[in-house]
Tab-separated table of C-alpha atoms (C1' of nucleotides) in Angstrom:
chain	number	residue	atom	x	y	z
W	1	UNK	CA	17.062	-70.833	25.833
W	2	UNK	CA	19.680	-72.492	28.061
W	3	UNK	CA	23.197	-71.466	27.294
W	4	UNK	CA	25.989	-74.110	26.810
W	5	UNK	CA	28.451	-74.160	29.683
W	6	UNK	CA	31.441	-72.063	28.821
W	7	UNK	CA	29.670	-70.273	25.918
W	8	UNK	CA	30.421	-66.625	25.611
W	9	UNK	CA	30.104	-65.947	21.861
W	10	UNK	CA	28.512	-62.459	22.366
W	11	UNK	CA	31.473	-61.259	24.524
W	12	UNK	CA	34.373	-63.240	23.266
W	13	UNK	CA	34.204	-62.142	19.744
W	14	UNK	CA	34.667	-58.468	20.376
W	15	UNK	CA	37.262	-59.321	22.905
W	16	UNK	CA	39.284	-61.174	20.302
W	17	UNK	CA	39.134	-58.237	17.927
W	18	UNK	CA	40.148	-55.838	20.753
W	19	UNK	CA	43.051	-57.989	21.917
W	20	UNK	CA	44.286	-58.407	18.254
W	21	UNK	CA	44.029	-54.605	17.654
W	22	UNK	CA	45.989	-53.875	20.716
W	23	UNK	CA	48.672	-56.400	20.063
W	24	UNK	CA	48.960	-55.815	16.321
W	25	UNK	CA	49.512	-52.064	17.018
W	26	UNK	CA	52.193	-52.653	19.641
W	27	UNK	CA	54.177	-55.389	18.158
W	28	UNK	CA	53.203	-55.683	14.525
W	29	UNK	CA	51.013	-58.328	12.762
W	30	UNK	CA	53.756	-60.619	11.901
W	31	UNK	CA	55.306	-60.530	15.365
W	32	UNK	CA	51.942	-61.465	17.146
W	33	UNK	CA	51.005	-65.094	17.546
W	34	UNK	CA	47.477	-66.571	17.808
W	35	UNK	CA	48.459	-67.973	21.110
W	36	UNK	CA	49.373	-64.484	22.304
W	37	UNK	CA	45.943	-63.109	21.240
W	38	UNK	CA	44.206	-65.992	22.873
W	39	UNK	CA	46.146	-65.529	26.036
W	40	UNK	CA	45.107	-61.850	26.118
W	41	UNK	CA	41.450	-62.856	25.790
W	42	UNK	CA	41.766	-65.686	28.359
W	43	UNK	CA	40.962	-68.642	26.004
W	44	UNK	CA	42.954	-71.397	24.305
W	45	UNK	CA	44.406	-70.715	20.752
W	46	UNK	CA	41.881	-73.215	19.164
W	47	UNK	CA	38.917	-71.210	20.427
W	48	UNK	CA	39.889	-68.177	18.340
W	49	UNK	CA	38.860	-69.972	15.250
W	50	UNK	CA	35.189	-69.769	16.320
W	51	UNK	CA	35.496	-66.041	15.533
W	52	UNK	CA	37.856	-65.760	12.649
W	53	UNK	CA	38.728	-68.204	9.783
W	54	UNK	CA	42.387	-67.252	10.210
W	55	UNK	CA	44.863	-64.582	11.265
W	56	UNK	CA	44.725	-62.637	7.983
W	57	UNK	CA	40.944	-62.226	8.224
W	58	UNK	CA	41.435	-60.704	11.688
W	59	UNK	CA	43.812	-58.052	10.354
W	60	UNK	CA	41.644	-57.412	7.318
W	61	UNK	CA	38.493	-57.043	9.374
W	62	UNK	CA	40.233	-54.556	11.820
W	63	UNK	CA	41.365	-52.385	8.872
W	64	UNK	CA	38.129	-52.578	7.056
W	65	UNK	CA	36.132	-51.577	10.108
W	66	UNK	CA	38.359	-48.585	10.589
W	67	UNK	CA	38.152	-47.390	7.121
W	68	UNK	CA	34.414	-47.743	7.192
W	69	UNK	CA	34.239	-45.643	10.390
W	70	UNK	CA	36.347	-42.971	8.891
W	71	UNK	CA	34.616	-42.728	5.646
W	72	UNK	CA	31.173	-42.631	7.470
W	73	UNK	CA	32.263	-39.777	9.843
W	74	UNK	CA	34.019	-37.424	7.376
W	75	UNK	CA	32.216	-34.082	7.493
W	76	UNK	CA	29.758	-33.336	4.698
W	77	UNK	CA	31.036	-30.232	2.823
W	78	UNK	CA	27.632	-29.335	1.330
W	79	UNK	CA	26.770	-25.642	1.865
W	80	UNK	CA	30.191	-24.693	3.317
W	81	UNK	CA	32.678	-22.306	1.855
W	82	UNK	CA	35.959	-23.715	0.669
W	83	UNK	CA	37.799	-22.381	3.628
W	84	UNK	CA	35.274	-23.862	6.100
W	85	UNK	CA	35.401	-27.199	4.295
W	86	UNK	CA	39.157	-27.356	4.627
W	87	UNK	CA	38.878	-26.339	8.303
W	88	UNK	CA	36.210	-28.962	8.971
W	89	UNK	CA	38.405	-31.645	7.347
W	90	UNK	CA	41.529	-30.781	9.280
W	91	UNK	CA	39.917	-30.576	12.645
W	92	UNK	CA	37.959	-33.756	12.056
W	93	UNK	CA	40.968	-35.713	10.832
W	94	UNK	CA	42.928	-34.689	13.874
W	95	UNK	CA	40.150	-35.443	16.405
W	96	UNK	CA	39.154	-38.746	14.779
W	97	UNK	CA	42.535	-40.105	14.539
W	98	UNK	CA	43.556	-38.987	17.919
W	99	UNK	CA	40.742	-41.042	19.479
W	100	UNK	CA	41.806	-44.206	17.594
W	101	UNK	CA	45.587	-44.429	17.772
W	102	UNK	CA	45.772	-48.346	17.429
W	103	UNK	CA	43.555	-48.344	14.491
W	104	UNK	CA	45.377	-45.535	12.691
W	105	UNK	CA	48.825	-47.226	13.368
W	106	UNK	CA	47.616	-50.496	11.964
W	107	UNK	CA	45.898	-48.956	8.970
W	108	UNK	CA	49.076	-47.471	7.537
W	109	UNK	CA	51.709	-49.904	9.001
W	110	UNK	CA	50.246	-53.179	8.170
W	111	UNK	CA	49.198	-52.541	4.580
W	112	UNK	CA	51.982	-54.827	3.410
W	113	UNK	CA	50.833	-57.714	5.468
W	114	UNK	CA	47.507	-58.023	3.683
W	115	UNK	CA	47.042	-60.467	0.843
W	116	UNK	CA	46.954	-58.748	-2.570
W	117	UNK	CA	43.205	-59.114	-2.800
W	118	UNK	CA	42.612	-57.608	0.665
W	119	UNK	CA	45.027	-54.920	0.023
W	120	UNK	CA	43.031	-53.851	-3.081
W	121	UNK	CA	39.932	-53.287	-0.971
W	122	UNK	CA	41.674	-51.326	1.807
W	123	UNK	CA	43.704	-49.280	-0.716
W	124	UNK	CA	40.513	-48.323	-2.546
W	125	UNK	CA	38.947	-46.981	0.665
W	126	UNK	CA	42.085	-45.035	1.605
W	127	UNK	CA	42.077	-43.349	-1.746
W	128	UNK	CA	38.457	-42.490	-1.285
W	129	UNK	CA	39.256	-40.825	1.860
W	130	UNK	CA	42.077	-38.776	0.266
W	131	UNK	CA	39.812	-37.767	-2.586
W	132	UNK	CA	37.623	-35.931	-0.016
W	133	UNK	CA	40.493	-33.526	0.770
W	134	UNK	CA	41.712	-33.407	-2.885
W	135	UNK	CA	38.125	-32.393	-3.810
W	136	UNK	CA	38.086	-29.642	-1.312
W	137	UNK	CA	41.420	-28.359	-2.699
W	138	UNK	CA	40.277	-28.601	-6.160
W	139	UNK	CA	37.199	-26.675	-5.624
W	140	UNK	CA	38.920	-24.039	-3.552
W	141	UNK	CA	41.437	-23.467	-6.195
W	142	UNK	CA	38.773	-23.003	-8.840
W	143	UNK	CA	36.950	-20.566	-6.476
W	144	UNK	CA	40.172	-18.669	-5.964
W	145	UNK	CA	40.176	-19.362	-2.267
W	146	UNK	CA	43.399	-21.240	-2.267
W	147	UNK	CA	46.707	-20.898	-4.144
W	148	UNK	CA	48.046	-24.498	-4.604
W	149	UNK	CA	50.225	-25.591	-7.508
W	150	UNK	CA	49.263	-29.201	-7.572
W	151	UNK	CA	46.119	-30.217	-5.361
W	152	UNK	CA	47.185	-33.919	-5.468
W	153	UNK	CA	50.606	-33.100	-3.860
W	154	UNK	CA	48.988	-30.733	-1.438
W	155	UNK	CA	46.663	-33.629	-0.452
W	156	UNK	CA	49.428	-35.897	0.311
W	157	UNK	CA	51.433	-33.202	2.205
W	158	UNK	CA	48.465	-32.275	4.308
W	159	UNK	CA	47.465	-35.831	5.225
W	160	UNK	CA	50.998	-36.902	5.861
W	161	UNK	CA	51.363	-33.812	8.197
W	162	UNK	CA	48.132	-34.449	10.073
W	163	UNK	CA	48.626	-38.196	10.478
W	164	UNK	CA	52.002	-37.610	11.861
W	165	UNK	CA	50.484	-36.131	14.908
W	166	UNK	CA	49.706	-39.594	16.232
W	167	UNK	CA	53.340	-40.430	16.512
W	168	UNK	CA	54.043	-37.716	19.096
W	169	UNK	CA	50.717	-36.536	20.539
W	170	UNK	CA	49.681	-38.167	23.846
W	171	UNK	CA	46.586	-37.059	25.928
W	172	UNK	CA	47.741	-35.506	29.148
W	173	UNK	CA	50.711	-33.821	27.462
W	174	UNK	CA	51.399	-30.116	27.500
W	175	UNK	CA	48.970	-29.474	24.784
W	176	UNK	CA	45.276	-30.008	24.560
W	177	UNK	CA	43.667	-31.551	21.485
W	178	UNK	CA	42.179	-28.115	20.631
W	179	UNK	CA	45.421	-26.331	20.818
W	180	UNK	CA	46.885	-28.960	18.475
W	181	UNK	CA	44.020	-28.553	16.089
W	182	UNK	CA	44.446	-24.681	16.113
W	183	UNK	CA	48.088	-24.922	15.376
W	184	UNK	CA	47.813	-27.384	12.578
W	185	UNK	CA	44.912	-25.662	11.035
W	186	UNK	CA	47.026	-22.433	10.983
W	187	UNK	CA	49.878	-24.196	9.274
W	188	UNK	CA	47.558	-25.939	6.612
W	189	UNK	CA	45.739	-22.694	6.058
W	190	UNK	CA	48.862	-20.757	5.281
W	191	UNK	CA	50.455	-23.546	3.390
W	192	UNK	CA	47.716	-23.743	0.850
W	193	UNK	CA	47.813	-19.869	0.569
W	194	UNK	CA	44.327	-19.370	2.017
T	1	UNK	CA	97.932	-65.713	0.163
T	2	UNK	CA	95.763	-68.371	-1.319
T	3	UNK	CA	92.102	-68.115	-0.627
T	4	UNK	CA	90.014	-70.936	0.691
T	5	UNK	CA	87.679	-72.482	-1.854
T	6	UNK	CA	84.130	-70.973	-1.671
T	7	UNK	CA	85.353	-68.022	0.353
T	8	UNK	CA	83.707	-64.760	-0.636
T	9	UNK	CA	83.844	-62.752	2.739
T	10	UNK	CA	84.520	-59.352	1.007
T	11	UNK	CA	81.494	-59.574	-1.349
T	12	UNK	CA	79.072	-61.765	0.728
T	13	UNK	CA	78.935	-59.363	3.704
T	14	UNK	CA	77.499	-56.501	1.857
T	15	UNK	CA	75.174	-58.652	-0.162
T	16	UNK	CA	73.693	-59.978	3.093
T	17	UNK	CA	73.094	-56.505	4.321
T	18	UNK	CA	71.713	-55.502	0.923
T	19	UNK	CA	69.367	-58.531	0.922
T	20	UNK	CA	68.231	-57.890	4.380
T	21	UNK	CA	67.479	-54.287	3.694
T	22	UNK	CA	65.469	-55.088	0.689
T	23	UNK	CA	63.438	-57.766	2.222
T	24	UNK	CA	62.897	-55.984	5.548
T	25	UNK	CA	61.546	-52.948	3.588
T	26	UNK	CA	59.227	-54.962	1.466
T	27	UNK	CA	57.797	-57.516	4.106
T	28	UNK	CA	58.842	-56.252	7.320
T	29	UNK	CA	61.513	-57.530	9.842
T	30	UNK	CA	59.288	-60.007	11.633
T	31	UNK	CA	57.925	-61.443	8.371
T	32	UNK	CA	61.416	-62.197	6.951
T	33	UNK	CA	63.202	-65.383	7.921
T	34	UNK	CA	67.018	-65.792	7.830
T	35	UNK	CA	66.548	-68.515	5.246
T	36	UNK	CA	64.845	-66.075	3.034
T	37	UNK	CA	67.780	-63.627	3.276
T	38	UNK	CA	70.151	-66.531	2.665
T	39	UNK	CA	68.272	-67.502	-0.428
T	40	UNK	CA	68.369	-64.094	-1.833
T	41	UNK	CA	72.078	-63.919	-1.259
T	42	UNK	CA	72.572	-67.406	-2.718
T	43	UNK	CA	74.029	-69.131	0.381
T	44	UNK	CA	72.648	-71.416	2.997
T	45	UNK	CA	71.084	-70.044	6.173
T	46	UNK	CA	74.067	-71.102	8.394
T	47	UNK	CA	76.560	-68.976	6.365
T	48	UNK	CA	74.835	-65.852	7.342
T	49	UNK	CA	76.129	-66.175	10.901
T	50	UNK	CA	79.599	-65.411	9.642
T	51	UNK	CA	78.390	-61.847	8.978
T	52	UNK	CA	76.014	-61.256	11.753
T	53	UNK	CA	75.551	-62.613	15.282
T	54	UNK	CA	71.856	-62.614	14.949
T	55	UNK	CA	68.867	-61.311	13.055
T	56	UNK	CA	68.454	-58.430	15.497
T	57	UNK	CA	71.944	-57.130	14.776
T	58	UNK	CA	71.232	-57.212	11.275
T	59	UNK	CA	68.225	-54.813	11.717
T	60	UNK	CA	70.133	-52.642	14.182
T	61	UNK	CA	73.252	-52.239	11.869
T	62	UNK	CA	71.096	-51.208	8.986
T	63	UNK	CA	69.291	-48.610	10.943
T	64	UNK	CA	72.303	-47.277	12.708
T	65	UNK	CA	74.159	-46.990	9.328
T	66	UNK	CA	71.327	-45.026	7.838
T	67	UNK	CA	71.139	-42.598	10.862
T	68	UNK	CA	74.820	-42.124	10.649
T	69	UNK	CA	74.552	-41.305	6.932
T	70	UNK	CA	71.739	-38.796	7.434
T	71	UNK	CA	73.398	-37.040	10.316
T	72	UNK	CA	76.727	-36.853	8.435
T	73	UNK	CA	75.005	-35.274	5.370
T	74	UNK	CA	72.705	-32.792	6.819
T	75	UNK	CA	73.677	-29.298	5.620
T	76	UNK	CA	75.736	-27.035	7.706
T	77	UNK	CA	73.726	-23.907	8.659
T	78	UNK	CA	76.747	-21.720	9.513
T	79	UNK	CA	76.741	-18.431	7.829
T	80	UNK	CA	73.332	-18.802	6.241
T	81	UNK	CA	70.233	-16.800	6.809
T	82	UNK	CA	67.343	-18.366	8.679
T	83	UNK	CA	65.321	-18.611	5.437
T	84	UNK	CA	68.211	-20.088	3.630
T	85	UNK	CA	68.954	-22.603	6.402
T	86	UNK	CA	65.331	-23.801	6.184
T	87	UNK	CA	65.393	-24.126	2.457
T	88	UNK	CA	68.750	-26.018	2.632
T	89	UNK	CA	67.133	-28.502	5.160
T	90	UNK	CA	63.908	-28.925	3.058
T	91	UNK	CA	65.670	-29.676	-0.173
T	92	UNK	CA	68.233	-31.896	1.513
T	93	UNK	CA	65.713	-33.918	3.331
T	94	UNK	CA	63.663	-34.621	0.189
T	95	UNK	CA	66.779	-35.435	-1.901
T	96	UNK	CA	68.350	-37.620	0.575
T	97	UNK	CA	65.312	-39.639	1.520
T	98	UNK	CA	64.321	-40.035	-2.120
T	99	UNK	CA	67.608	-41.766	-2.819
T	100	UNK	CA	67.114	-44.280	0.010
T	101	UNK	CA	63.451	-45.392	0.076
T	102	UNK	CA	64.290	-48.779	1.723
T	103	UNK	CA	66.434	-47.342	4.443
T	104	UNK	CA	63.854	-44.724	5.270
T	105	UNK	CA	60.937	-47.103	5.354
T	106	UNK	CA	62.847	-49.319	7.702
T	107	UNK	CA	64.055	-46.502	9.903
T	108	UNK	CA	60.576	-45.545	10.903
T	109	UNK	CA	58.638	-48.778	10.491
T	110	UNK	CA	60.878	-51.158	12.393
T	111	UNK	CA	61.531	-49.123	15.397
T	112	UNK	CA	59.306	-51.416	17.654
T	113	UNK	CA	61.267	-54.500	16.439
T	114	UNK	CA	64.445	-53.217	18.045
T	115	UNK	CA	65.413	-54.452	21.558
T	116	UNK	CA	65.084	-51.776	24.241
T	117	UNK	CA	68.744	-51.082	24.265
T	118	UNK	CA	69.080	-50.773	20.414
T	119	UNK	CA	65.894	-48.595	20.356
T	120	UNK	CA	67.455	-46.188	22.786
T	121	UNK	CA	70.544	-45.691	20.484
T	122	UNK	CA	68.424	-45.101	17.289
T	123	UNK	CA	65.925	-42.942	18.964
T	124	UNK	CA	68.765	-40.680	20.247
T	125	UNK	CA	70.048	-40.256	16.673
T	126	UNK	CA	66.546	-39.529	15.370
T	127	UNK	CA	66.039	-36.843	17.925
T	128	UNK	CA	69.351	-35.413	17.026
T	129	UNK	CA	68.191	-35.143	13.417
T	130	UNK	CA	64.959	-33.458	14.450
T	131	UNK	CA	66.837	-31.016	16.520
T	132	UNK	CA	68.626	-29.661	13.516
T	133	UNK	CA	65.365	-28.460	12.083
T	134	UNK	CA	64.074	-27.326	15.437
T	135	UNK	CA	67.173	-25.155	15.971
T	136	UNK	CA	66.688	-23.628	12.535
T	137	UNK	CA	63.076	-22.713	13.368
T	138	UNK	CA	64.056	-21.507	16.916
T	139	UNK	CA	66.666	-19.112	15.461
T	140	UNK	CA	64.387	-17.967	12.756
T	141	UNK	CA	61.660	-17.051	15.281
T	142	UNK	CA	64.066	-15.199	17.417
T	143	UNK	CA	65.317	-13.324	14.359
T	144	UNK	CA	61.755	-12.441	13.252
T	145	UNK	CA	62.059	-14.418	10.086
T	146	UNK	CA	59.509	-16.984	10.855
T	147	UNK	CA	55.954	-16.809	12.684
T	148	UNK	CA	55.513	-20.146	14.401
T	149	UNK	CA	53.588	-20.643	17.474
T	150	UNK	CA	55.385	-23.686	18.700
T	151	UNK	CA	58.704	-24.723	17.057
T	152	UNK	CA	58.475	-28.230	18.332
T	153	UNK	CA	55.221	-28.749	16.749
T	154	UNK	CA	56.216	-27.229	13.506
T	155	UNK	CA	59.259	-29.504	13.483
T	156	UNK	CA	57.046	-32.533	13.654
T	157	UNK	CA	54.730	-31.246	11.127
T	158	UNK	CA	57.477	-30.451	8.652
T	159	UNK	CA	59.292	-33.658	9.096
T	160	UNK	CA	56.113	-35.695	8.732
T	161	UNK	CA	55.047	-33.897	5.602
T	162	UNK	CA	58.420	-34.243	3.939
T	163	UNK	CA	58.962	-37.939	4.991
T	164	UNK	CA	55.422	-38.676	3.641
T	165	UNK	CA	56.767	-38.013	0.166
T	166	UNK	CA	58.401	-41.480	0.152
T	167	UNK	CA	55.077	-43.096	0.246
T	168	UNK	CA	53.885	-41.722	-3.199
T	169	UNK	CA	56.946	-40.274	-5.129
T	170	UNK	CA	58.529	-42.602	-7.639
T	171	UNK	CA	61.214	-41.750	-10.019
T	172	UNK	CA	59.873	-41.637	-13.528
T	173	UNK	CA	56.627	-40.344	-12.595
T	174	UNK	CA	54.971	-37.096	-13.787
T	175	UNK	CA	57.175	-34.923	-11.558
T	176	UNK	CA	60.894	-34.413	-11.166
T	177	UNK	CA	62.627	-34.461	-7.935
T	178	UNK	CA	63.246	-30.720	-8.349
T	179	UNK	CA	59.482	-29.947	-9.039
T	180	UNK	CA	58.699	-31.825	-5.775
T	181	UNK	CA	61.469	-29.987	-3.856
T	182	UNK	CA	59.998	-26.539	-5.162
T	183	UNK	CA	56.434	-27.409	-4.290
T	184	UNK	CA	57.182	-28.665	-0.748
T	185	UNK	CA	59.571	-25.811	-0.180
T	186	UNK	CA	56.781	-23.417	-1.062
T	187	UNK	CA	54.376	-25.154	1.393
T	188	UNK	CA	56.950	-25.263	4.194
T	189	UNK	CA	57.844	-21.584	3.666
T	190	UNK	CA	54.306	-20.364	3.858
T	191	UNK	CA	53.371	-22.601	6.787
T	192	UNK	CA	56.104	-21.273	8.952
T	193	UNK	CA	54.928	-17.686	8.025
T	194	UNK	CA	58.191	-16.830	6.199
L	1	DG	C1'	31.895	-72.570	22.639
L	2	DT	C1'	35.873	-74.043	24.619
L	3	DC	C1'	39.102	-77.575	25.641
L	4	DT	C1'	43.035	-80.847	24.737
L	5	DA	C1'	45.907	-82.863	21.548
L	6	DT	C1'	48.106	-82.963	17.372
L	7	DA	C1'	49.661	-82.489	12.375
L	8	DT	C1'	52.635	-79.970	9.767
L	9	DT	C1'	55.676	-76.633	8.736
L	10	DC	C1'	58.740	-73.187	9.877
L	11	DT	C1'	61.628	-70.486	12.967
L	12	DG	C1'	66.579	-68.808	14.823
L	13	DA	C1'	70.668	-70.603	15.833
L	14	DT	C1'	74.619	-74.045	16.314
L	15	DA	C1'	78.022	-78.121	15.254
L	16	DG	C1'	81.198	-80.096	12.576
L	17	DA	C1'	82.941	-81.744	7.931
L	18	DC	C1'	85.203	-79.840	4.132
B	1	DG	C1'	83.643	-69.357	4.352
B	2	DT	C1'	80.263	-72.349	3.133
B	3	DC	C1'	78.032	-76.537	3.447
B	4	DT	C1'	74.738	-80.175	5.451
B	5	DA	C1'	72.443	-81.775	9.416
B	6	DT	C1'	70.245	-80.864	13.406
B	7	DC	C1'	68.333	-78.970	17.862
B	8	DA	C1'	64.637	-76.989	20.320
B	9	DG	C1'	60.940	-74.511	20.000
B	10	DA	C1'	57.038	-71.926	17.921
B	11	DA	C1'	53.977	-71.094	14.205
B	12	DT	C1'	49.031	-71.707	12.062
B	13	DA	C1'	45.353	-74.491	11.865
B	14	DT	C1'	42.455	-78.630	12.566
B	15	DA	C1'	39.918	-82.759	14.950
B	16	DG	C1'	37.269	-84.458	18.156
B	17	DA	C1'	35.857	-84.873	23.195
B	18	DC	C1'	32.848	-82.456	26.370
DNA sequence: GTCTATATTCTGATAGAC
DNA sequence: GTCTATCAGAATATAGAC
């Protein structure tokens, strides 16, 4: 099958998403123009519309893909002690988010730029992720492994603490990923009274 | 002294800042137009330029005023034990930020929309605030009151945890401000090994 | 699939009447 | 101090040639 001259559908599509990801993370969705994305990809603005119906879908697709990835990678707690489940979750969250700084940044900075319908979808996925941790804490409290007044609040506190790492941690800094995981795991463990 | 017809300089100025604050917090700086701000205030777009040289100054002034307020209100640690200093800081941070959700949201969401020069100024103030907590932890470790591996990391962790409260806490919810302060203080205290 | 060209609307900011 | 009118440019998105 001969290919049309100038045709690069299999390679341009991912590049559009990649450029949008990068630019949205650095400048913010509202501050990035379709022309800027096109320029980064190396095509004209009109060509972008072969890959996305509009700018909003570009943002939504990026966020949804990220949430799908997170939810698909969260560790299975089956057969693990409450303490081990919590440690698994903490180390996973840090490592996973560390490898995707742009996605993480967009996922919680650009929520307000989603249409109400798109927001509903993403928000549901975000709550599903939080419920993983809340379930671990709930079970651990029932089993007497943790001393937490309110598991919902502890869930918010732990996730905020862990996600905050992305604001300051850079690879090649004075600390390795493992050292960061160790220190945060220690703080989380003591904070929940384990 | 007679006043010019239609003159409201003493009342319109604050209203412009208030409208900008509200709109920037809800939609983001880049997504808000000067016409939108003017509409909220009840004037035409051109009139805004009697109160701000441009849109960027509007954002910068809001952020700088907020940082000035925070830095001016942070509790004086003099004569307090390490433990009391930490408790003071935690309770202050929660209460202060709870009363200014819009300012807080802007202060950490709109950093990237500042010009490089303005960013420098705000970033310096932000670091000054963080150093208050770091100093408390440093001193506490030296005095043997806290068990913290790395005070810099613990500082980031605590501030991220506390600031995260603004994403979920709403007045009139199931928890009082005092109950939230109590629970977070308990988590911080145990996390730093006090 | 990509290009150029364009429709339409909106943007930040300014000038000058009142 | 506020208004109306306007400038100059940028925005999203589409149409049609190739």
